[in-house]
């Protein structure tokens, strides 16, 4: 079955850019939406954004000015960049797959998820 | 402040049933039959339990059921078991314009 694995630095300095990659195995990245979701320690889930395999994106307006999500279909990977990070961006970052409706829009639910990776913002 | 409102905690004894509510607006829960529910045990990734309001993925116990009325969705767990103790999050599609997806703040379920 499809599995997702996040990778990237676990420590990022304030004001720098957080970069993570999600590798999709056991299936193609095509014909789905792919999402990043984060969870600060002890807090709830926050949706960061989507990317369709074709490259179209949709971001959480609270993060939109700092977020870029990209896809590399040749590597079966998609990536997250979050700029100008602060301590408030410290969180477990998850990647997840979202199915597509017949209209081409995301179905708004996520399965499967990666195991998550903790990113700490600290000098 | 989360976009969807859930109770912070619920509890029940083994064998009992509990219901977790998830209140949104006419722009998310009320407009789409695309509410999902996730179970999260400590240190683990969320697991999809209900999608599109009331559908169960393969492998999820039929003790878990979902419903919706107006702007409020609900997750019911019947025949509570110790392993059901976890955090539960609701989620709703909110349209093709931003924000695309909204989550609830989460509910801690304690099995007494």
Short mmCIF file of C-alpha atoms in Angstrom, two decimals:
data_model
loop_
_atom_site.label_atom_id
_atom_site.label_comp_id
_atom_site.label_asym_id
_atom_site.label_seq_id
_atom_site.Cartn_x
_atom_site.Cartn_y
_atom_site.Cartn_z
CA UNK A 1 0.00 0.00 0.00
CA UNK A 2 1.00 3.63 -0.36
CA UNK A 3 3.41 4.91 2.27
CA UNK A 4 4.61 8.45 2.92
CA UNK A 5 7.88 9.46 4.58
CA UNK A 6 8.89 12.96 5.61
CA UNK A 7 12.53 13.99 5.59
CA UNK A 8 14.48 17.14 6.35
CA UNK A 9 16.37 19.01 9.08
CA UNK A 10 15.04 18.64 12.60
CA UNK A 11 16.46 22.00 13.69
CA UNK A 12 16.06 25.33 11.92
CA UNK A 13 17.28 28.74 13.07
CA UNK A 14 14.85 31.63 13.51
CA UNK A 15 14.33 33.73 10.35
CA UNK A 16 15.58 30.90 8.13
CA UNK A 17 13.59 28.66 5.78
CA UNK A 18 12.21 25.29 6.84
CA UNK A 19 12.45 22.71 4.05
CA UNK A 20 10.87 19.25 4.12
CA UNK A 21 10.32 16.56 1.52
CA UNK A 22 7.71 13.80 1.45
CA UNK A 23 8.56 10.67 -0.50
CA UNK A 24 5.65 8.57 -1.75
CA UNK A 25 6.27 4.85 -2.13
CA UNK A 26 4.05 1.97 -3.19
CA UNK A 27 2.02 4.08 -5.59
CA UNK A 28 2.10 6.99 -8.02
CA UNK A 29 1.94 10.62 -7.00
CA UNK A 30 -0.33 11.24 -9.98
CA UNK A 31 -4.09 11.77 -9.71
CA UNK A 32 -4.13 12.83 -6.07
CA UNK A 33 -3.79 15.93 -3.95
CA UNK A 34 -0.91 15.98 -1.50
CA UNK A 35 -0.92 17.99 1.69
CA UNK A 36 1.20 19.22 4.56
CA UNK A 37 -0.33 19.37 8.04
CA UNK A 38 1.43 20.37 11.25
CA UNK A 39 0.91 19.94 14.98
CA UNK A 40 2.69 22.10 17.56
CA UNK A 41 3.68 20.20 20.71
CA UNK A 42 0.62 19.52 22.82
CA UNK A 43 -1.72 21.28 20.38
CA UNK A 44 -4.09 20.46 17.55
CA UNK A 45 -3.71 19.90 13.83
CA UNK A 46 -3.25 22.77 11.39
CA UNK A 47 -3.63 22.38 7.64
CA UNK A 48 -0.77 24.09 5.78
CA UNK A 49 -1.73 23.51 2.15
CA UNK A 50 -2.37 21.25 -0.83
CA UNK A 51 -0.69 20.56 -4.12
CA UNK A 52 -2.22 18.65 -7.00
CA UNK A 53 0.12 16.40 -8.94
CA UNK A 54 -0.22 18.83 -11.83
CA UNK A 55 1.24 21.59 -9.65
CA UNK A 56 -1.79 23.67 -8.65
CA UNK A 57 -1.76 24.73 -5.01
CA UNK A 58 -4.00 26.01 -2.22
CA UNK A 59 -2.57 27.36 1.02
CA UNK A 60 -3.87 28.20 4.49
CA UNK A 61 -4.32 31.99 4.41
CA UNK A 62 -2.63 32.30 7.80
CA UNK A 63 0.60 30.92 6.30
CA UNK A 64 0.17 31.78 2.64
CA UNK A 65 2.77 34.57 2.53
CA UNK A 66 5.49 32.22 3.81
CA UNK A 67 4.58 28.84 2.26
CA UNK A 68 5.58 27.16 -0.97
CA UNK A 69 4.60 23.58 -1.80
CA UNK A 70 6.06 21.96 -4.90
CA UNK A 71 5.89 18.53 -6.54
CA UNK A 72 8.44 16.42 -8.42
CA UNK A 73 6.53 13.67 -10.18
CA UNK A 74 9.73 12.11 -11.56
CA UNK A 75 10.89 11.43 -8.00
CA UNK A 76 7.42 10.75 -6.56
CA UNK A 77 8.06 13.51 -4.04
CA UNK A 78 6.51 16.76 -2.90
CA UNK A 79 8.08 19.42 -0.75
CA UNK A 80 7.34 22.18 1.74
CA UNK A 81 9.21 25.43 2.21
CA UNK A 82 8.24 27.76 5.07
CA UNK A 83 10.20 30.99 5.21
CA UNK A 84 11.02 33.40 8.04
CA UNK A 85 10.35 30.81 10.73
CA UNK A 86 9.92 31.61 14.41
CA UNK A 87 9.54 29.48 17.51
CA UNK A 88 5.81 29.36 16.78
CA UNK A 89 6.59 27.17 13.77
CA UNK A 90 8.02 24.44 16.00
CA UNK A 91 5.82 21.42 15.31
CA UNK A 92 5.53 17.88 14.05
CA UNK A 93 5.04 18.18 10.30
CA UNK A 94 3.00 15.51 8.55
CA UNK A 95 2.52 14.84 4.86
CA UNK A 96 -0.68 13.18 3.72
CA UNK A 97 -2.62 12.17 0.62
CA UNK A 98 -6.05 13.48 -0.29
CA UNK A 99 -8.29 11.91 -2.95
CA UNK A 100 -9.77 13.80 -5.88
CA UNK A 101 -13.44 14.26 -6.72
CA UNK A 102 -14.81 13.69 -10.22
CA UNK A 103 -14.82 17.49 -10.54
CA UNK A 104 -11.08 17.57 -9.91
CA UNK A 105 -11.34 19.16 -6.45
CA UNK A 106 -9.88 17.65 -3.27
CA UNK A 107 -12.20 15.49 -1.21
CA UNK A 108 -10.92 17.16 1.96
CA UNK A 109 -9.90 14.05 3.84
CA UNK A 110 -6.48 12.56 4.33
CA UNK A 111 -5.24 9.00 4.13
CA UNK A 112 -2.57 7.79 4.45
CA UNK A 113 -0.33 10.02 6.57
CA UNK A 114 3.40 9.97 7.03
CA UNK A 115 4.78 9.23 10.49
CA UNK A 116 5.59 12.90 11.01
CA UNK A 117 8.84 14.72 11.65
CA UNK A 118 9.55 17.14 14.48
CA UNK A 119 11.03 20.46 13.41
CA UNK A 120 12.33 22.70 16.15
CA UNK A 121 13.00 26.38 15.51
CA UNK A 122 15.79 27.53 17.78
CA UNK A 123 19.11 29.30 17.61
CA UNK B 1 -8.78 29.42 17.83
CA UNK B 2 -9.72 26.47 15.62
CA UNK B 3 -12.16 26.84 12.77
CA UNK B 4 -14.29 23.89 13.96
CA UNK B 5 -15.42 23.64 17.58
CA UNK B 6 -15.07 20.39 19.52
CA UNK B 7 -15.39 19.71 23.25
CA UNK B 8 -11.99 19.57 24.89
CA UNK B 9 -12.72 16.26 26.58
CA UNK B 10 -15.26 13.48 26.85
CA UNK B 11 -15.24 10.31 28.92
CA UNK B 12 -17.09 7.04 29.19
CA UNK B 13 -16.88 3.63 30.76
CA UNK B 14 -16.07 0.45 28.84
CA UNK B 15 -19.09 -0.77 26.91
CA UNK B 16 -20.79 2.61 26.90
CA UNK B 17 -21.33 4.91 23.92
CA UNK B 18 -20.03 8.45 23.57
CA UNK B 19 -20.58 11.17 20.98
CA UNK B 20 -18.15 13.93 20.03
CA UNK B 21 -19.59 17.00 18.33
CA UNK B 22 -17.91 19.20 15.76
CA UNK B 23 -19.52 22.54 14.99
CA UNK B 24 -18.60 24.57 11.95
CA UNK B 25 -20.38 27.05 9.71
CA UNK B 26 -22.41 27.15 6.54
CA UNK B 27 -19.12 27.66 4.67
CA UNK B 28 -17.62 24.33 5.68
CA UNK B 29 -19.52 21.59 7.57
CA UNK B 30 -22.88 22.89 6.46
CA UNK B 31 -22.00 23.17 2.77
CA UNK B 32 -20.20 19.92 2.10
CA UNK B 33 -20.69 16.30 3.05
CA UNK B 34 -16.93 16.08 3.44
CA UNK B 35 -16.35 15.85 7.18
CA UNK B 36 -13.68 13.41 8.31
CA UNK B 37 -12.60 12.18 11.72
CA UNK B 38 -9.14 11.16 12.90
CA UNK B 39 -7.94 9.18 15.90
CA UNK B 40 -4.52 10.02 17.30
CA UNK B 41 -2.73 8.08 19.99
CA UNK B 42 0.20 9.76 21.78
CA UNK B 43 3.28 10.01 19.61
CA UNK B 44 1.50 8.60 16.59
CA UNK B 45 0.22 10.02 13.32
CA UNK B 46 -3.51 10.63 12.99
CA UNK B 47 -5.55 7.73 11.60
CA UNK B 48 -8.59 8.22 9.39
CA UNK B 49 -11.69 6.79 11.09
CA UNK B 50 -14.59 8.37 9.17
CA UNK B 51 -14.68 10.16 5.81
CA UNK B 52 -17.37 11.94 3.83
CA UNK B 53 -19.44 12.26 6.96
CA UNK B 54 -20.32 8.65 7.64
CA UNK B 55 -18.12 6.28 5.63
CA UNK B 56 -15.65 3.95 7.34
CA UNK B 57 -12.34 3.02 5.73
CA UNK B 58 -11.57 -0.65 5.41
CA UNK B 59 -10.33 -2.00 8.71
CA UNK B 60 -12.04 0.53 10.96
CA UNK B 61 -14.41 -1.01 13.48
CA UNK B 62 -18.14 -0.56 12.93
CA UNK B 63 -18.29 0.73 16.49
CA UNK B 64 -17.31 4.06 14.94
CA UNK B 65 -20.02 6.00 13.13
CA UNK B 66 -20.44 9.53 11.83
CA UNK B 67 -23.36 11.81 11.11
CA UNK B 68 -24.18 15.43 10.35
CA UNK B 69 -27.01 17.83 11.01
CA UNK B 70 -26.77 21.33 9.68
CA UNK B 71 -23.45 22.86 10.67
CA UNK B 72 -22.65 20.18 13.24
CA UNK B 73 -21.05 16.81 12.62
CA UNK B 74 -20.81 14.03 15.20
CA UNK B 75 -18.66 10.99 15.85
CA UNK B 76 -20.19 8.21 17.91
CA UNK B 77 -18.19 5.39 19.42
CA UNK B 78 -20.23 2.51 20.75
CA UNK B 79 -19.07 -0.32 23.00
CA UNK B 80 -16.16 1.73 24.32
CA UNK B 81 -12.90 -0.13 24.71
CA UNK B 82 -9.72 0.86 26.50
CA UNK B 83 -7.90 1.15 23.16
CA UNK B 84 -10.31 3.88 22.06
CA UNK B 85 -8.68 6.29 24.52
CA UNK B 86 -7.05 8.87 22.26
CA UNK B 87 -7.43 12.34 20.81
CA UNK B 88 -10.05 12.76 18.08
CA UNK B 89 -10.05 15.50 15.45
CA UNK B 90 -12.74 16.49 13.01
CA UNK B 91 -11.94 18.06 9.68
CA UNK B 92 -14.01 19.62 6.93
CA UNK B 93 -13.45 20.62 3.34
CA UNK B 94 -14.14 24.34 3.03
CA UNK B 95 -14.18 24.96 -0.71
CA UNK B 96 -11.72 25.50 -3.48
CA UNK B 97 -10.90 29.00 -2.24
CA UNK B 98 -8.88 29.48 0.89
CA UNK B 99 -8.99 28.02 3.41
CA UNK B 100 -9.36 24.71 1.68
CA UNK B 101 -9.54 22.61 4.83
CA UNK B 102 -10.33 23.31 8.47
CA UNK B 103 -9.68 21.18 11.55
CA UNK B 104 -11.29 21.10 14.94
CA UNK B 105 -9.27 21.70 18.08
CA UNK B 106 -9.42 18.05 19.12
CA UNK B 107 -11.20 16.09 21.84
CA UNK B 108 -9.46 13.94 24.43
CA UNK B 109 -11.43 10.74 25.00
CA UNK B 110 -10.85 9.07 28.36
CA UNK B 111 -12.08 5.54 28.94
CA UNK B 112 -12.76 5.32 32.66
#
